[in-house]
């Protein structure tokens, strides 16, 4: 079999280079080896063939589960999400779980979420004072966590929500630790060791989550509740089986791990790129003043293209898999570096420039345009993520002026091996508020969750 070519660099050096400068490293590999190359850099499946050719990317996304599956490539998140997570299910079990939970983010649920998200945003914005310097990424991460706990978990404001928010945020941050990324370092050497610390924090959060699940099962108003947790505990497979407490717990952790920092990244990158491009920002604001969100949505899509929050997606070959002139042996990994694919000059003119305008053109939907994935593994939270990013961006941009405190160009780095984040925290200074925050919002839909 002919494997795709690739660097002979030691595995640890490859891993370090990718964390530090993902774009530069992958671009050098593509320049040197072409659109398909092999890396051994400590991913769950090692080695992995990385694919940048848009046509091959479409082939991979459309591949049936009998040829390519995602569970083995996602194995790195097992300690975070547990064995019962959608991310780790394969074949029929995966399809059945997707079917069971298909309604959790459907249109009806999303319509109910609008008002709740808007309220959380308005309350956050009321706390921003003119002249205050705000750590953009941290604040947005905290905001999207509050929304997740409110909308998905159905937990009202109060000490319990604060405890869970703090615990889950810490787990998400610890997930970027080297111990989690390198399974060999998963050794519990007491509460001060990285892995030991992770295990203890995780156990504390698990206890809170299981208590919440038990309380929800016992809630006499359960059938009237509209949050995802209540939906999950009432869901039944066609044979009448319900999800166990462990499965519900693992699904909740999955939504946090897959949905929190990705959504926060999509929003933070949109705001940051607009602040770095004042003409584009003016166009977005002019649209919002006319009541149109068309240009805002183009600005969001362009941010998802240029700074796609999830660096890439991975699969494992279930059979010897034909990929152009190569055959990838069964068990080997195949991955797509989405961030690199969207910078292909074959797909976009001047691909490294931020140009929301291009997203409005008829031919904007290029091959392989899938920031939320596609096929049987497509993102279950796309609608929820787009709703949050759109609503929060609209509310923030139409209610207050913001300026970057440090206008130096940012560098990208990878967090937790998968998230595209700026190298340093981005600070913004809040200016005058244009309108009382809540008045820019559409009215909350009655009976919202
Ligand atoms: C801007 C925000 C987001 C981006 C860019 C994003 C991106 C993606 C991508 C590319 C995939 C496909 C992975 C693959 O093909 O293997 C995916 C899967 C998934 N996403 Fe998202 N996502 C976002 C937000 C969310 C949210 C808000 C949730 C839930 C609350 C969520 C839950 C999931 C889950 C559960 C999967 C796994 C689906 C499966 O394996 O069947 N995501 N996401």
Tab-separated table of C-alpha atoms and ligand atoms in Angstrom:
chain	number	residue	atom	x	y	z
A	1	UNK	CA	0.000	0.000	0.000
A	2	UNK	CA	1.210	3.537	-0.727
A	3	UNK	CA	0.824	5.794	2.268
A	4	UNK	CA	0.717	9.553	1.749
A	5	UNK	CA	4.131	11.180	2.322
A	6	UNK	CA	4.912	13.234	5.421
A	7	UNK	CA	7.620	14.682	7.663
A	8	UNK	CA	9.973	12.348	9.536
A	9	UNK	CA	10.105	14.699	12.513
A	10	UNK	CA	9.755	13.024	15.955
A	11	UNK	CA	6.149	12.715	17.136
A	12	UNK	CA	6.607	15.097	20.098
A	13	UNK	CA	8.189	17.757	17.848
A	14	UNK	CA	5.311	17.487	15.400
A	15	UNK	CA	2.816	17.851	18.273
A	16	UNK	CA	4.579	20.922	19.691
A	17	UNK	CA	4.872	22.601	16.251
A	18	UNK	CA	1.148	22.094	15.636
A	19	UNK	CA	0.087	23.559	18.987
A	20	UNK	CA	2.284	26.609	18.519
A	21	UNK	CA	1.629	27.459	14.904
A	22	UNK	CA	-1.043	25.159	13.466
A	23	UNK	CA	-1.560	27.113	10.294
A	24	UNK	CA	2.144	27.554	9.496
A	25	UNK	CA	2.949	23.900	10.190
A	26	UNK	CA	0.110	22.526	8.067
A	27	UNK	CA	0.789	24.999	5.278
A	28	UNK	CA	4.431	23.917	5.134
A	29	UNK	CA	3.328	20.276	4.978
A	30	UNK	CA	0.871	21.023	2.184
A	31	UNK	CA	3.489	23.007	0.212
A	32	UNK	CA	5.981	20.188	0.563
A	33	UNK	CA	3.862	17.027	0.297
A	34	UNK	CA	0.698	18.081	-1.520
A	35	UNK	CA	-2.977	17.824	-0.599
A	36	UNK	CA	-2.715	14.523	1.305
A	37	UNK	CA	0.046	13.976	3.856
A	38	UNK	CA	0.706	11.743	6.852
A	39	UNK	CA	1.444	13.055	10.336
A	40	UNK	CA	2.282	11.270	13.573
A	41	UNK	CA	1.537	13.868	16.182
A	42	UNK	CA	-0.218	12.091	19.047
A	43	UNK	CA	-3.830	12.240	17.791
A	44	UNK	CA	-6.088	9.381	18.927
A	45	UNK	CA	-5.222	7.524	15.724
A	46	UNK	CA	-1.543	7.699	14.965
A	47	UNK	CA	-0.515	8.064	12.190
A	48	UNK	CA	-3.241	10.036	10.460
A	49	UNK	CA	-3.565	11.040	6.792
A	50	UNK	CA	-4.512	14.743	6.575
A	51	UNK	CA	-6.572	15.734	3.545
A	52	UNK	CA	-6.798	19.270	2.096
A	53	UNK	CA	-8.226	18.558	-1.360
A	54	UNK	CA	-11.857	19.855	-1.334
A	55	UNK	CA	-13.196	16.995	-3.485
A	56	UNK	CA	-11.617	14.404	-1.197
A	57	UNK	CA	-12.979	16.276	1.831
A	58	UNK	CA	-16.493	15.870	0.431
A	59	UNK	CA	-15.816	12.184	-0.172
A	60	UNK	CA	-14.728	11.731	3.464
A	61	UNK	CA	-17.739	13.545	4.903
A	62	UNK	CA	-20.135	11.507	2.766
A	63	UNK	CA	-18.458	8.143	3.501
A	64	UNK	CA	-20.771	5.560	5.124
A	65	UNK	CA	-20.056	4.337	8.668
A	66	UNK	CA	-19.033	0.913	7.288
A	67	UNK	CA	-16.010	2.609	5.639
A	68	UNK	CA	-15.081	5.533	7.887
A	69	UNK	CA	-16.184	6.102	11.481
A	70	UNK	CA	-15.574	8.938	13.931
A	71	UNK	CA	-15.713	7.221	17.331
A	72	UNK	CA	-12.103	5.991	17.316
A	73	UNK	CA	-10.839	9.400	16.195
A	74	UNK	CA	-12.832	11.067	19.013
A	75	UNK	CA	-11.455	8.678	21.669
A	76	UNK	CA	-9.254	11.409	23.148
A	77	UNK	CA	-12.325	12.997	24.791
A	78	UNK	CA	-13.460	9.783	26.538
A	79	UNK	CA	-12.314	10.893	30.045
A	80	UNK	CA	-14.322	14.097	29.607
A	81	UNK	CA	-17.565	12.829	28.121
A	82	UNK	CA	-17.778	9.137	29.123
A	83	UNK	CA	-18.473	5.984	27.110
A	84	UNK	CA	-22.153	6.812	26.513
A	85	UNK	CA	-21.466	9.992	24.525
A	86	UNK	CA	-22.750	10.401	20.952
A	87	UNK	CA	-19.160	11.296	20.038
A	88	UNK	CA	-18.010	7.807	21.012
A	89	UNK	CA	-20.868	5.710	19.665
A	90	UNK	CA	-20.479	4.012	16.313
A	91	UNK	CA	-22.645	2.377	13.643
A	92	UNK	CA	-26.270	1.559	14.495
A	93	UNK	CA	-25.898	2.637	18.116
A	94	UNK	CA	-24.796	6.080	16.974
A	95	UNK	CA	-27.615	6.350	14.426
A	96	UNK	CA	-30.207	5.300	17.055
A	97	UNK	CA	-28.931	7.884	19.567
A	98	UNK	CA	-29.003	10.660	16.939
A	99	UNK	CA	-32.549	9.683	16.052
A	100	UNK	CA	-33.584	9.610	19.722
A	101	UNK	CA	-32.203	13.071	20.450
A	102	UNK	CA	-33.049	14.590	17.050
A	103	UNK	CA	-35.641	16.953	18.539
A	104	UNK	CA	-33.412	18.487	21.210
A	105	UNK	CA	-32.471	21.480	19.044
A	106	UNK	CA	-35.390	21.527	16.588
A	107	UNK	CA	-37.059	24.720	15.359
A	108	UNK	CA	-39.679	24.718	18.069
A	109	UNK	CA	-37.070	24.465	20.815
A	110	UNK	CA	-34.888	27.104	19.199
A	111	UNK	CA	-37.817	29.503	18.945
A	112	UNK	CA	-38.260	29.157	22.702
A	113	UNK	CA	-34.539	29.717	23.273
A	114	UNK	CA	-34.475	33.136	21.574
A	115	UNK	CA	-36.000	35.061	24.437
A	116	UNK	CA	-33.836	33.352	27.054
A	117	UNK	CA	-30.599	33.992	25.170
A	118	UNK	CA	-31.584	37.622	24.635
A	119	UNK	CA	-32.259	38.079	28.354
A	120	UNK	CA	-28.871	36.653	29.357
A	121	UNK	CA	-27.195	38.938	26.778
A	122	UNK	CA	-29.039	42.037	27.974
A	123	UNK	CA	-28.143	41.358	31.585
A	124	UNK	CA	-24.454	40.914	30.639
A	125	UNK	CA	-24.423	44.120	28.603
A	126	UNK	CA	-25.978	46.156	31.377
A	127	UNK	CA	-22.894	45.333	33.446
A	128	UNK	CA	-20.484	46.831	30.855
A	129	UNK	CA	-19.510	50.386	31.858
A	130	UNK	CA	-18.128	53.001	29.443
A	131	UNK	CA	-14.325	52.941	29.603
A	132	UNK	CA	-14.233	49.430	31.124
A	133	UNK	CA	-11.646	47.060	29.660
A	134	UNK	CA	-13.148	43.653	28.941
A	135	UNK	CA	-11.284	40.396	28.378
A	136	UNK	CA	-13.313	39.464	25.301
A	137	UNK	CA	-12.714	35.723	25.100
A	138	UNK	CA	-13.094	35.024	28.830
A	139	UNK	CA	-16.302	37.042	29.049
A	140	UNK	CA	-17.812	35.386	26.017
A	141	UNK	CA	-16.902	31.934	27.276
A	142	UNK	CA	-18.619	32.739	30.590
A	143	UNK	CA	-21.655	34.123	28.762
A	144	UNK	CA	-22.096	31.079	26.522
A	145	UNK	CA	-21.679	28.810	29.576
A	146	UNK	CA	-24.514	30.668	31.347
A	147	UNK	CA	-26.684	30.242	28.253
A	148	UNK	CA	-25.860	26.535	28.061
A	149	UNK	CA	-26.812	25.978	31.708
A	150	UNK	CA	-30.004	27.969	31.355
A	151	UNK	CA	-31.227	26.690	27.991
A	152	UNK	CA	-29.787	23.173	27.799
A	153	UNK	CA	-29.703	22.194	31.468
A	154	UNK	CA	-32.750	24.255	32.443
A	155	UNK	CA	-31.140	25.507	35.650
A	156	UNK	CA	-32.302	28.900	36.908
A	157	UNK	CA	-29.997	31.632	38.140
A	158	UNK	CA	-28.683	30.989	41.645
A	159	UNK	CA	-25.864	29.384	43.640
A	160	UNK	CA	-26.372	25.946	42.045
A	161	UNK	CA	-25.955	27.330	38.525
A	162	UNK	CA	-22.880	29.277	39.632
A	163	UNK	CA	-21.314	26.120	41.149
A	164	UNK	CA	-21.939	24.123	37.978
A	165	UNK	CA	-20.728	26.942	35.720
A	166	UNK	CA	-17.497	27.227	37.720
A	167	UNK	CA	-16.958	23.445	37.809
A	168	UNK	CA	-17.715	22.864	34.137
A	169	UNK	CA	-15.616	25.850	33.014
A	170	UNK	CA	-12.702	24.475	34.983
A	171	UNK	CA	-13.114	21.017	33.445
A	172	UNK	CA	-13.221	22.559	29.970
A	173	UNK	CA	-10.028	24.520	30.699
A	174	UNK	CA	-8.300	21.462	32.181
A	175	UNK	CA	-9.212	19.551	29.028
A	176	UNK	CA	-6.497	21.572	27.296
A	177	UNK	CA	-3.909	20.194	29.706
A	178	UNK	CA	-1.075	18.125	28.392
A	179	UNK	CA	-2.174	15.151	30.547
A	180	UNK	CA	-5.431	14.895	28.670
A	181	UNK	CA	-3.851	15.343	25.275
A	182	UNK	CA	-1.135	12.755	25.866
A	183	UNK	CA	-2.718	9.560	27.258
A	184	UNK	CA	0.687	8.334	28.488
A	185	UNK	CA	0.647	11.126	31.086
A	186	UNK	CA	-2.700	10.073	32.536
A	187	UNK	CA	-1.299	8.993	35.876
A	188	UNK	CA	-2.897	10.019	39.167
A	189	UNK	CA	-0.018	11.254	41.333
A	190	UNK	CA	-2.271	13.007	43.839
A	191	UNK	CA	-4.392	16.178	43.814
A	192	UNK	CA	-1.526	18.426	42.718
A	193	UNK	CA	-0.582	16.408	39.633
A	194	UNK	CA	-2.350	17.508	36.409
A	195	UNK	CA	-4.195	14.219	35.910
A	196	UNK	CA	-4.994	13.844	39.616
A	197	UNK	CA	-6.408	17.363	39.674
A	198	UNK	CA	-8.525	16.667	36.592
A	199	UNK	CA	-9.955	13.439	38.076
A	200	UNK	CA	-10.924	15.113	41.353
A	201	UNK	CA	-12.525	18.153	39.697
A	202	UNK	CA	-14.349	15.889	37.280
A	203	UNK	CA	-15.697	13.722	40.142
A	204	UNK	CA	-17.034	16.845	41.898
A	205	UNK	CA	-18.803	18.041	38.729
A	206	UNK	CA	-20.189	14.550	38.041
A	207	UNK	CA	-21.752	14.537	41.505
A	208	UNK	CA	-23.526	17.832	40.763
A	209	UNK	CA	-24.725	16.573	37.387
A	210	UNK	CA	-26.088	13.288	38.745
A	211	UNK	CA	-27.918	15.207	41.503
A	212	UNK	CA	-29.463	17.420	38.813
A	213	UNK	CA	-30.539	14.395	36.745
A	214	UNK	CA	-32.146	12.734	39.813
A	215	UNK	CA	-33.967	15.963	40.697
A	216	UNK	CA	-35.232	16.324	37.149
A	217	UNK	CA	-36.569	12.753	37.009
A	218	UNK	CA	-38.491	13.464	40.220
A	219	UNK	CA	-39.824	16.853	39.052
A	220	UNK	CA	-43.647	16.723	38.956
A	221	UNK	CA	-43.610	19.409	36.228
A	222	UNK	CA	-41.190	17.393	34.048
A	223	UNK	CA	-43.551	16.985	31.102
A	224	UNK	CA	-44.018	20.770	30.877
A	225	UNK	CA	-40.311	21.589	30.867
A	226	UNK	CA	-38.637	22.401	27.573
A	227	UNK	CA	-34.896	22.208	28.305
A	228	UNK	CA	-32.648	19.564	26.733
A	229	UNK	CA	-32.021	17.727	30.017
A	230	UNK	CA	-35.773	17.276	30.563
A	231	UNK	CA	-36.106	16.180	26.926
A	232	UNK	CA	-33.326	13.588	27.362
A	233	UNK	CA	-34.729	11.997	30.536
A	234	UNK	CA	-38.141	11.547	28.862
A	235	UNK	CA	-36.834	10.264	25.496
A	236	UNK	CA	-37.611	6.635	24.555
A	237	UNK	CA	-36.065	4.390	21.912
A	238	UNK	CA	-38.598	2.666	19.588
A	239	UNK	CA	-38.456	-0.437	21.855
A	240	UNK	CA	-39.469	1.688	24.870
A	241	UNK	CA	-36.008	1.831	26.494
A	242	UNK	CA	-35.003	5.084	28.213
A	243	UNK	CA	-31.506	6.562	28.548
A	244	UNK	CA	-29.755	5.541	31.770
A	245	UNK	CA	-28.538	8.236	34.188
A	246	UNK	CA	-25.002	7.577	32.935
A	247	UNK	CA	-26.080	8.100	29.302
A	248	UNK	CA	-27.872	11.353	30.163
A	249	UNK	CA	-24.806	12.540	32.075
A	250	UNK	CA	-22.517	11.659	29.161
A	251	UNK	CA	-24.772	13.498	26.697
A	252	UNK	CA	-24.786	16.622	28.886
A	253	UNK	CA	-20.993	16.566	29.079
A	254	UNK	CA	-20.886	16.080	25.308
A	255	UNK	CA	-22.984	19.173	24.678
A	256	UNK	CA	-20.698	21.202	26.942
A	257	UNK	CA	-17.472	19.887	25.422
A	258	UNK	CA	-18.678	20.066	21.804
A	259	UNK	CA	-20.774	23.202	22.127
A	260	UNK	CA	-19.420	25.703	24.622
A	261	UNK	CA	-15.990	26.779	23.457
A	262	UNK	CA	-16.817	26.304	19.769
A	263	UNK	CA	-19.745	28.717	20.015
A	264	UNK	CA	-17.748	31.132	22.153
A	265	UNK	CA	-14.983	31.015	19.516
A	266	UNK	CA	-17.401	31.682	16.641
A	267	UNK	CA	-18.754	34.766	18.409
A	268	UNK	CA	-15.433	36.074	19.704
A	269	UNK	CA	-13.760	35.720	16.296
A	270	UNK	CA	-16.697	37.479	14.601
A	271	UNK	CA	-16.461	40.429	16.994
A	272	UNK	CA	-12.686	40.581	16.853
A	273	UNK	CA	-12.522	40.456	13.054
A	274	UNK	CA	-15.182	43.170	12.772
A	275	UNK	CA	-13.297	45.391	15.229
A	276	UNK	CA	-10.199	44.940	13.083
A	277	UNK	CA	-12.180	45.875	9.942
A	278	UNK	CA	-14.048	49.134	10.708
A	279	UNK	CA	-15.620	49.439	7.237
A	280	UNK	CA	-17.134	45.983	7.525
A	281	UNK	CA	-18.311	46.798	11.045
A	282	UNK	CA	-19.987	49.985	9.785
A	283	UNK	CA	-21.769	47.955	7.110
A	284	UNK	CA	-22.997	45.409	9.645
A	285	UNK	CA	-24.279	48.206	11.923
A	286	UNK	CA	-25.951	50.022	9.032
A	287	UNK	CA	-27.774	46.800	8.161
A	288	UNK	CA	-28.875	46.278	11.771
A	289	UNK	CA	-30.206	49.846	11.926
A	290	UNK	CA	-32.374	49.070	8.889
A	291	UNK	CA	-33.545	45.878	10.599
A	292	UNK	CA	-31.518	43.617	8.271
A	293	UNK	CA	-29.225	40.869	9.538
A	294	UNK	CA	-28.028	39.800	6.084
A	295	UNK	CA	-24.616	41.435	6.344
A	296	UNK	CA	-24.189	40.357	9.968
A	297	UNK	CA	-24.797	36.743	8.919
A	298	UNK	CA	-22.277	37.142	6.085
A	299	UNK	CA	-19.775	38.518	8.619
A	300	UNK	CA	-20.366	35.479	10.866
A	301	UNK	CA	-19.936	32.991	8.008
A	302	UNK	CA	-16.755	34.735	6.886
A	303	UNK	CA	-15.395	34.508	10.454
A	304	UNK	CA	-16.276	30.783	10.500
A	305	UNK	CA	-14.317	30.438	7.236
A	306	UNK	CA	-11.201	32.395	8.188
A	307	UNK	CA	-11.066	31.281	11.828
A	308	UNK	CA	-13.128	28.111	11.881
A	309	UNK	CA	-13.506	27.447	15.642
A	310	UNK	CA	-12.869	23.702	15.276
A	311	UNK	CA	-9.529	23.137	13.572
A	312	UNK	CA	-10.495	19.862	11.944
A	313	UNK	CA	-12.479	16.658	12.012
A	314	UNK	CA	-11.245	13.081	12.219
A	315	UNK	CA	-12.234	9.581	11.124
A	316	UNK	CA	-10.860	6.070	11.449
A	317	UNK	CA	-10.677	3.736	8.442
A	318	UNK	CA	-12.914	0.686	9.073
A	319	UNK	CA	-11.707	-0.937	5.825
A	320	UNK	CA	-8.650	-0.353	3.643
A	321	UNK	CA	-9.810	2.967	2.254
A	322	UNK	CA	-9.101	4.370	-1.186
A	323	UNK	CA	-8.164	8.050	-1.120
A	324	UNK	CA	-7.102	9.317	-4.580
A	325	UNK	CA	-3.929	7.381	-5.431
A	326	UNK	CA	-3.414	6.211	-1.859
A	327	UNK	CA	-4.871	3.353	0.141
A	328	UNK	CA	-5.264	4.117	3.831
A	329	UNK	CA	-5.008	0.871	5.816
A	330	UNK	CA	-7.803	-0.214	8.155
A	331	UNK	CA	-7.333	1.321	11.613
A	332	UNK	CA	-5.385	4.360	10.408
A	333	UNK	CA	-6.734	7.881	10.944
A	334	UNK	CA	-7.997	10.246	8.243
A	335	UNK	CA	-8.530	13.910	9.128
A	336	UNK	CA	-9.468	17.204	7.509
A	337	UNK	CA	-7.819	20.464	8.638
A	338	UNK	CA	-10.879	22.646	7.980
A	339	UNK	CA	-8.960	25.843	8.753
A	340	UNK	CA	-6.494	25.120	5.976
A	341	UNK	CA	-9.080	23.934	3.450
A	342	UNK	CA	-10.944	27.246	3.750
A	343	UNK	CA	-7.804	29.138	2.847
A	344	UNK	CA	-7.379	27.337	-0.422
A	345	UNK	CA	-6.764	29.736	-3.349
A	346	UNK	CA	-8.555	27.132	-5.485
A	347	UNK	CA	-11.752	27.913	-3.560
A	348	UNK	CA	-11.487	31.625	-2.689
A	349	UNK	CA	-9.887	34.768	-4.144
A	350	UNK	CA	-7.427	36.311	-1.705
A	351	UNK	CA	-8.404	33.648	0.820
A	352	UNK	CA	-6.523	35.123	3.777
A	353	UNK	CA	-8.558	38.362	3.722
A	354	UNK	CA	-11.690	38.937	5.794
A	355	UNK	CA	-14.378	39.797	3.257
A	356	UNK	CA	-17.979	39.167	4.387
A	357	UNK	CA	-19.135	40.389	0.967
A	358	UNK	CA	-17.965	37.127	-0.638
A	359	UNK	CA	-20.486	35.176	1.473
A	360	UNK	CA	-23.344	37.031	-0.260
A	361	UNK	CA	-22.426	35.943	-3.752
A	362	UNK	CA	-24.466	33.252	-5.487
A	363	UNK	CA	-21.479	30.935	-5.695
A	364	UNK	CA	-20.451	31.453	-2.050
A	365	UNK	CA	-21.142	27.843	-1.116
A	366	UNK	CA	-17.905	26.238	-2.262
A	367	UNK	CA	-17.208	22.526	-2.215
A	368	UNK	CA	-16.192	21.369	1.238
A	369	UNK	CA	-17.793	24.411	2.956
A	370	UNK	CA	-18.799	22.721	6.184
A	371	UNK	CA	-17.752	24.509	9.380
A	372	UNK	CA	-20.392	22.364	11.151
A	373	UNK	CA	-19.401	19.130	9.414
A	374	UNK	CA	-21.843	17.116	7.332
A	375	UNK	CA	-23.265	13.649	6.705
A	376	UNK	CA	-24.065	11.284	9.565
A	377	UNK	CA	-21.764	13.138	11.959
A	378	UNK	CA	-22.933	16.677	11.237
A	379	UNK	CA	-23.097	19.056	14.185
A	380	UNK	CA	-26.278	18.526	16.216
A	381	UNK	CA	-25.961	22.017	17.673
A	382	UNK	CA	-25.565	24.077	14.487
A	383	UNK	CA	-28.942	25.818	14.823
A	384	UNK	CA	-28.349	26.528	18.512
A	385	UNK	CA	-24.813	27.810	17.846
A	386	UNK	CA	-25.944	30.080	14.987
A	387	UNK	CA	-28.813	31.406	17.087
A	388	UNK	CA	-26.471	32.318	19.939
A	389	UNK	CA	-23.774	33.860	17.764
A	390	UNK	CA	-26.297	35.868	15.723
A	391	UNK	CA	-28.316	37.122	18.693
A	392	UNK	CA	-25.339	37.955	20.890
A	393	UNK	CA	-23.390	39.650	18.085
A	394	UNK	CA	-26.435	41.687	17.114
A	395	UNK	CA	-27.088	42.731	20.672
A	396	UNK	CA	-23.470	43.613	21.452
A	397	UNK	CA	-22.831	45.512	18.205
A	398	UNK	CA	-26.050	47.452	18.228
A	399	UNK	CA	-25.939	48.455	21.864
A	400	UNK	CA	-22.420	49.652	22.527
A	401	UNK	CA	-19.199	50.898	20.973
A	402	UNK	CA	-16.146	48.689	21.410
A	403	UNK	CA	-12.518	49.235	20.535
A	404	UNK	CA	-9.549	46.899	20.585
A	405	UNK	CA	-7.108	47.837	23.348
A	406	UNK	CA	-4.186	46.241	21.521
A	407	UNK	CA	-4.404	46.397	17.735
A	408	UNK	CA	-1.295	44.258	17.082
A	409	UNK	CA	-2.122	41.414	14.677
A	410	UNK	CA	-3.028	38.235	16.511
A	411	UNK	CA	-1.474	34.799	16.081
A	412	UNK	CA	-3.515	31.633	16.114
A	413	UNK	CA	-2.863	28.686	18.358
A	414	UNK	CA	-4.616	25.424	19.102
A	415	UNK	CA	-6.270	24.781	22.442
A	416	UNK	CA	-7.017	21.232	23.583
A	417	UNK	CA	-5.605	20.084	20.253
A	418	UNK	CA	-8.740	21.168	18.399
A	419	UNK	CA	-9.932	24.722	19.105
A	420	UNK	CA	-8.586	27.672	17.104
A	421	UNK	CA	-7.969	30.516	19.577
A	422	UNK	CA	-5.881	33.704	19.624
A	423	UNK	CA	-2.411	33.440	21.133
A	424	UNK	CA	-3.237	36.017	23.815
A	425	UNK	CA	-6.414	37.273	25.466
A	426	UNK	CA	-8.057	39.983	23.369
A	427	UNK	CA	-9.007	43.064	25.404
A	428	UNK	CA	-11.637	45.537	24.254
A	429	UNK	CA	-12.690	48.857	25.768
A	430	UNK	CA	-16.423	49.450	26.077
A	431	UNK	CA	-17.702	52.832	24.891
A	432	UNK	CA	-21.038	54.527	25.218
A	433	UNK	CA	-24.169	52.356	25.148
A	434	UNK	CA	-26.366	53.315	22.184
A	435	UNK	CA	-29.691	52.109	23.479
A	436	UNK	CA	-30.849	50.359	26.621
A	437	UNK	CA	-29.620	46.848	25.931
A	438	UNK	CA	-32.967	45.074	26.114
A	439	UNK	CA	-34.748	47.414	23.681
A	440	UNK	CA	-32.705	46.184	20.717
A	441	UNK	CA	-34.025	42.691	21.232
A	442	UNK	CA	-37.011	41.024	19.764
A	443	UNK	CA	-39.606	40.415	22.468
A	444	UNK	CA	-39.194	37.176	24.368
A	445	UNK	CA	-41.451	34.494	22.989
A	446	UNK	CA	-44.177	33.760	25.555
A	447	UNK	CA	-43.722	30.500	27.404
A	448	UNK	CA	-40.025	30.331	26.623
A	449	UNK	CA	-38.024	27.757	28.560
B	1	LIG	C1	-19.646	27.593	16.189
B	1	LIG	C2	-19.979	26.534	16.915
B	1	LIG	C3	-19.789	25.104	16.499
B	1	LIG	C4	-18.982	24.579	15.524
B	1	LIG	C5	-18.032	25.315	14.586
B	1	LIG	C6	-19.199	23.145	15.533
B	1	LIG	C7	-18.598	22.268	14.654
B	1	LIG	C8	-18.863	20.911	14.611
B	1	LIG	C9	-18.340	20.009	13.607
B	1	LIG	C10	-17.416	20.408	12.468
B	1	LIG	C11	-18.828	18.771	13.898
B	1	LIG	C12	-18.621	17.519	13.079
B	1	LIG	C13	-17.513	16.685	13.569
B	1	LIG	C14	-17.307	15.490	12.695
B	1	LIG	O1	-17.669	15.484	11.521
B	1	LIG	O2	-16.742	14.529	13.210
B	1	LIG	C15	-19.619	18.871	15.101
B	1	LIG	C16	-20.223	17.802	15.736
B	1	LIG	C17	-20.962	17.915	16.887
B	1	LIG	N1	-21.354	19.081	17.505
B	1	LIG	FE1	-20.825	20.959	16.953
B	1	LIG	N2	-20.105	22.831	16.513
B	1	LIG	C18	-20.506	23.993	17.123
B	1	LIG	C19	-21.431	24.118	18.128
B	1	LIG	C20	-22.084	23.072	18.751
B	1	LIG	C21	-23.089	23.200	19.779
B	1	LIG	C22	-23.625	24.528	20.324
B	1	LIG	C23	-23.422	21.940	20.172
B	1	LIG	C24	-24.426	21.493	21.214
B	1	LIG	C25	-24.864	22.221	22.207
B	1	LIG	C26	-22.646	21.007	19.374
B	1	LIG	C27	-22.716	19.635	19.483
B	1	LIG	C28	-22.102	18.764	18.611
B	1	LIG	C29	-22.173	17.302	18.742
B	1	LIG	C30	-22.895	16.527	19.853
B	1	LIG	C31	-21.459	16.771	17.658
B	1	LIG	C32	-21.200	15.299	17.381
B	1	LIG	C33	-22.160	14.739	16.373
B	1	LIG	C34	-21.926	13.256	16.115
B	1	LIG	O3	-20.830	12.761	16.346
B	1	LIG	O4	-22.863	12.613	15.638
B	1	LIG	N3	-21.847	21.733	18.516
B	1	LIG	N4	-19.651	20.208	15.507
